[in-house]
Short mmCIF file of C-alpha atoms in Angstrom, two decimals:
data_model
loop_
_atom_site.label_atom_id
_atom_site.label_comp_id
_atom_site.label_asym_id
_atom_site.label_seq_id
_atom_site.Cartn_x
_atom_site.Cartn_y
_atom_site.Cartn_z
CA MET A 998 6.22 -42.67 -15.65
CA ASP A 999 2.82 -41.75 -17.19
CA ARG A 1000 2.23 -39.21 -14.24
CA SER A 1001 5.53 -37.49 -14.85
CA ILE A 1002 4.98 -37.79 -18.95
CA ALA A 1003 1.65 -35.67 -18.14
CA LEU A 1004 3.14 -33.39 -15.35
CA ARG A 1005 5.87 -32.55 -18.17
CA GLY A 1006 2.81 -32.38 -20.79
CA LEU A 1007 0.85 -29.54 -18.90
CA GLY A 1008 4.18 -27.62 -18.23
CA THR A 1009 4.87 -27.36 -21.82
CA LEU A 1010 1.38 -25.95 -22.31
CA VAL A 1011 1.38 -23.64 -20.01
CA LEU A 1012 4.76 -22.34 -21.24
CA CYS A 1013 3.56 -22.38 -25.27
CA ALA A 1014 0.03 -20.90 -23.78
CA ALA A 1015 2.14 -18.08 -21.67
CA VAL A 1016 4.29 -16.99 -24.31
CA ALA A 1017 0.91 -16.91 -27.20
CA GLY A 1018 -1.23 -15.12 -24.14
CA CYS A 1019 1.57 -12.47 -23.81
CA ALA A 1020 2.42 -11.59 -26.95
CA SER A 1021 -0.99 -11.42 -28.13
CA VAL A 1022 -2.93 -8.88 -26.02
CA ALA A 1023 -0.73 -5.49 -25.96
CA PRO A 1024 -2.59 -2.33 -25.53
CA VAL A 1025 -2.48 -0.23 -28.60
CA PRO A 1026 -3.84 4.16 -28.83
CA TYR A 1027 -7.22 3.08 -29.44
CA SER A 1028 -7.98 5.12 -32.36
CA GLU A 1029 -11.62 5.91 -30.76
CA MET A 1030 -10.53 7.35 -27.82
CA ALA A 1031 -10.81 11.09 -28.17
CA SER A 1032 -7.27 11.28 -26.46
CA SER A 1033 -5.65 9.15 -28.72
CA ALA A 1034 -4.24 11.58 -31.26
CA TYR A 1035 -2.44 13.05 -28.02
CA MET A 1036 -1.03 9.87 -26.48
CA ALA A 1037 2.48 8.36 -27.72
CA PRO A 1038 4.49 5.68 -27.03
CA ASP A 1039 6.13 6.16 -22.95
CA LYS A 1040 9.30 4.70 -23.46
CA SER A 1041 10.13 6.18 -19.63
CA ASP A 1042 7.62 3.04 -18.54
CA ALA A 1043 10.06 -0.10 -18.02
CA SER A 1044 6.81 -2.56 -17.53
CA GLY A 1045 5.14 -1.84 -19.89
CA ARG A 1046 2.15 -1.32 -18.25
CA VAL A 1047 1.44 2.08 -19.43
CA PRO A 1048 2.57 1.74 -23.04
CA TYR A 1049 1.04 4.74 -24.22
CA ARG A 1050 0.62 8.20 -22.93
CA TYR A 1051 0.27 12.12 -23.26
CA SER A 1052 0.95 14.65 -20.26
CA THR A 1053 1.50 17.94 -19.20
CA PRO A 1054 2.44 19.87 -16.56
CA ALA A 1055 -0.48 20.44 -13.80
CA ASP A 1056 -0.18 20.95 -9.88
CA TRP A 1057 -2.44 18.03 -8.90
CA ARG A 1058 -2.69 19.56 -5.50
CA ALA A 1059 -4.76 21.96 -6.87
CA TYR A 1060 -7.38 20.27 -6.96
CA ASN A 1061 -10.04 18.62 -4.26
CA LYS A 1062 -13.28 17.82 -6.38
CA VAL A 1063 -13.82 14.80 -9.11
CA ILE A 1064 -16.78 14.31 -11.41
CA LEU A 1065 -16.22 10.68 -12.21
CA GLU A 1066 -17.94 10.18 -15.32
CA PRO A 1067 -19.40 6.23 -16.00
CA VAL A 1068 -16.99 3.50 -17.33
CA VAL A 1069 -16.93 3.92 -20.99
CA VAL A 1070 -17.09 -0.16 -22.65
CA TYR A 1071 -14.88 0.43 -25.86
CA ARG A 1072 -16.98 -0.67 -29.16
CA GLY A 1073 -14.19 0.65 -31.67
CA ARG A 1074 -12.95 -2.30 -34.07
CA ASP A 1075 -9.53 -2.30 -32.53
CA HIS A 1076 -11.34 -3.45 -28.93
CA GLN A 1077 -9.49 -6.14 -27.05
CA PHE A 1078 -11.80 -8.06 -25.69
CA ALA A 1079 -11.52 -11.41 -28.09
CA ASP A 1080 -15.07 -13.37 -27.49
CA MET A 1081 -15.70 -11.80 -23.70
CA SER A 1082 -19.41 -12.07 -22.86
CA ASP A 1083 -21.29 -8.50 -23.09
CA LYS A 1084 -22.20 -9.21 -19.39
CA ASP A 1085 -18.45 -9.94 -18.18
CA LYS A 1086 -17.42 -6.49 -20.06
CA ALA A 1087 -20.92 -5.00 -17.86
CA THR A 1088 -19.66 -6.29 -15.07
CA LEU A 1089 -15.97 -5.40 -15.06
CA ALA A 1090 -17.17 -1.76 -16.09
CA ALA A 1091 -19.36 -1.53 -13.20
CA TYR A 1092 -16.41 -2.74 -10.97
CA MET A 1093 -14.47 -0.24 -12.08
CA GLN A 1094 -16.64 1.77 -11.72
CA THR A 1095 -17.12 1.52 -7.77
CA ARG A 1096 -13.21 0.20 -7.18
CA PHE A 1097 -12.38 4.00 -9.13
CA ALA A 1098 -15.34 5.71 -6.75
CA ASP A 1099 -13.88 4.40 -3.55
CA LYS A 1100 -10.25 4.96 -4.02
CA LEU A 1101 -10.93 8.71 -5.48
CA ARG A 1102 -13.14 9.09 -2.35
CA GLY A 1103 -9.92 8.74 -0.16
CA ARG A 1104 -8.53 12.15 -2.17
CA PHE A 1105 -11.76 14.26 -3.38
CA ALA A 1106 -15.44 15.14 -2.93
CA LEU A 1107 -17.03 13.20 -5.83
CA VAL A 1108 -19.43 15.86 -7.46
CA ARG A 1109 -21.28 15.93 -10.75
CA GLU A 1110 -21.30 19.77 -11.54
CA ARG A 1111 -18.38 21.41 -13.03
CA GLY A 1112 -16.36 24.10 -11.57
CA PRO A 1113 -12.95 25.25 -9.86
CA ASN A 1114 -10.06 22.93 -8.72
CA THR A 1115 -12.25 19.96 -10.15
CA LEU A 1116 -10.72 17.23 -12.24
CA ARG A 1117 -12.77 15.20 -15.08
CA ILE A 1118 -12.08 11.51 -15.52
CA ARG A 1119 -13.45 9.02 -17.94
CA LEU A 1120 -12.16 5.44 -18.06
CA THR A 1121 -12.61 3.35 -21.29
CA LEU A 1122 -12.79 0.08 -21.04
CA THR A 1123 -10.60 -1.82 -24.05
CA GLY A 1124 -10.16 -4.99 -23.88
CA ALA A 1125 -10.06 -7.94 -20.77
CA VAL A 1126 -9.00 -11.38 -20.85
CA THR A 1127 -10.58 -13.92 -18.49
CA ASN A 1128 -8.91 -16.28 -16.33
CA THR A 1129 -8.27 -20.14 -18.25
CA PRO A 1130 -10.31 -22.53 -15.38
CA VAL A 1131 -8.14 -24.35 -13.48
CA LEU A 1132 -5.46 -24.35 -15.75
CA GLY A 1133 -4.83 -21.26 -14.24
CA THR A 1134 -4.29 -22.43 -10.71
CA LEU A 1135 -2.71 -25.49 -11.43
CA SER A 1136 0.13 -23.91 -13.41
CA ARG A 1137 1.33 -22.49 -10.27
CA PHE A 1138 1.72 -25.70 -8.52
CA ASP A 1139 3.35 -27.47 -11.83
CA VAL A 1140 7.45 -27.65 -12.19
CA ALA A 1141 6.99 -25.41 -15.94
CA GLY A 1142 4.66 -23.17 -14.51
CA ALA A 1143 6.47 -22.85 -10.98
CA VAL A 1144 10.12 -21.72 -13.31
CA TYR A 1145 8.21 -19.52 -15.25
CA ASN A 1146 5.96 -17.51 -12.80
CA GLY A 1147 8.89 -17.22 -10.72
CA VAL A 1148 11.02 -15.50 -13.42
CA GLN A 1149 7.72 -13.13 -14.28
CA ALA A 1150 7.44 -12.38 -10.21
CA ALA A 1151 10.24 -11.33 -10.63
CA ARG A 1152 10.21 -8.79 -13.27
CA ASP A 1153 6.19 -7.98 -12.48
CA GLY A 1154 5.65 -9.61 -15.56
CA GLU A 1155 2.23 -11.68 -16.44
CA GLY A 1156 1.27 -15.35 -14.72
CA THR A 1157 0.31 -18.43 -16.65
CA LEU A 1158 -3.26 -18.52 -17.85
CA THR A 1159 -4.63 -15.74 -15.85
CA GLY A 1160 -6.59 -12.91 -16.95
CA SER A 1161 -5.87 -9.17 -17.67
CA VAL A 1162 -7.22 -5.88 -17.99
CA ILE A 1163 -6.57 -3.09 -20.37
CA TYR A 1164 -8.52 0.13 -20.56
CA GLY A 1165 -7.62 3.99 -21.16
CA VAL A 1166 -7.99 7.25 -17.91
CA GLU A 1167 -8.49 10.55 -19.57
CA ILE A 1168 -8.16 13.42 -16.99
CA PHE A 1169 -9.73 17.17 -18.04
CA ASP A 1170 -9.65 20.40 -15.98
CA ALA A 1171 -13.54 20.33 -15.74
CA ALA A 1172 -13.68 23.61 -15.66
CA THR A 1173 -11.26 24.57 -18.71
CA ALA A 1174 -12.31 21.04 -20.61
CA ARG A 1175 -8.13 21.31 -21.32
CA LEU A 1176 -6.95 17.62 -21.32
CA LEU A 1177 -4.12 17.16 -18.28
CA SER A 1178 -3.28 13.85 -18.99
CA ALA A 1179 -4.08 10.68 -20.83
CA TYR A 1180 -2.87 6.98 -20.96
CA VAL A 1181 -3.54 3.14 -22.05
CA THR A 1182 -2.76 0.95 -19.55
CA LYS A 1183 -2.78 -3.02 -18.73
CA GLN A 1184 -2.91 -3.94 -15.68
CA TYR A 1185 -2.59 -7.78 -14.06
CA PRO A 1186 -2.43 -9.49 -11.15
CA GLY A 1187 1.15 -10.63 -9.60
CA ALA A 1188 2.32 -13.63 -11.25
CA TYR A 1189 2.02 -16.10 -8.02
CA ASP A 1190 -1.65 -14.51 -6.62
CA ILE A 1191 -3.37 -17.56 -6.48
CA LYS A 1192 -6.74 -15.84 -5.37
CA ALA A 1193 -7.22 -14.21 -8.73
CA SER A 1194 -6.36 -16.99 -10.70
CA VAL A 1195 -10.03 -18.33 -9.79
CA GLY A 1196 -12.78 -17.03 -11.35
CA SER A 1197 -13.01 -15.94 -14.93
CA LEU A 1198 -12.84 -11.99 -13.79
CA ALA A 1199 -10.58 -12.43 -10.64
CA ALA A 1200 -6.90 -11.20 -12.68
CA ALA A 1201 -9.15 -8.61 -14.14
CA ASN A 1202 -10.84 -7.11 -10.98
CA ALA A 1203 -6.91 -7.77 -9.53
CA GLY A 1204 -5.74 -5.61 -12.12
CA VAL A 1205 -8.40 -3.27 -11.87
CA ASP A 1206 -7.56 -2.65 -8.23
CA LYS A 1207 -3.83 -2.14 -8.92
CA GLY A 1208 -4.72 0.30 -11.95
CA ALA A 1209 -6.81 2.32 -9.31
CA ASP A 1210 -3.57 2.29 -6.99
CA ALA A 1211 -1.19 3.41 -9.68
CA LEU A 1212 -3.66 6.71 -10.89
CA MET A 1213 -4.14 8.01 -7.07
CA ALA A 1214 -0.23 7.32 -6.78
CA GLN A 1215 -0.39 9.92 -10.33
CA LEU A 1216 -2.76 12.42 -8.39
CA ASN A 1217 -1.20 12.86 -4.98
#
């Protein structure tokens, strides 16, 4: 009887935390990003992963080289890091740099000099949420948590008590410095990605992986 009550208590906690967490971390068009004045709500994005975007017609296949700038950790007052440590921010930014470079290298030559047929990409890490230790994993097996996560998995939504990453992407023509595309995105692992629920930055890292894949889908 006591165990049943405890499990129901955990389920209630999980659901409350999930609802509160999803409501509290929604990307904004960050005021100190250079492209923020150009971005507008992206009504075509039903997933909510890319709430703000700016784009111009661009023939991505005309580009075969790319300059990937060092990832910027956003310092504006409207950042969404909560109480994340500077060490965790730096670790996540370094992971972003590595993963995006790896993905881009499969399609472009990574260069340092501006020139024709070259893109310049700037990534700005604007927010992140770490996993909730232990409970994040347990919520996949608790009855109430399993129901909630099942619904979220079906709609490609966030799972309970796991982290996420929020960042901005700005893509320029390197030769002319013309802004071709910019967006803000929130990325997170699948609701039943158990591996991504273990370790404080595991979910944010999984979100980075998804985001790098999404960028490549745009540029291919």
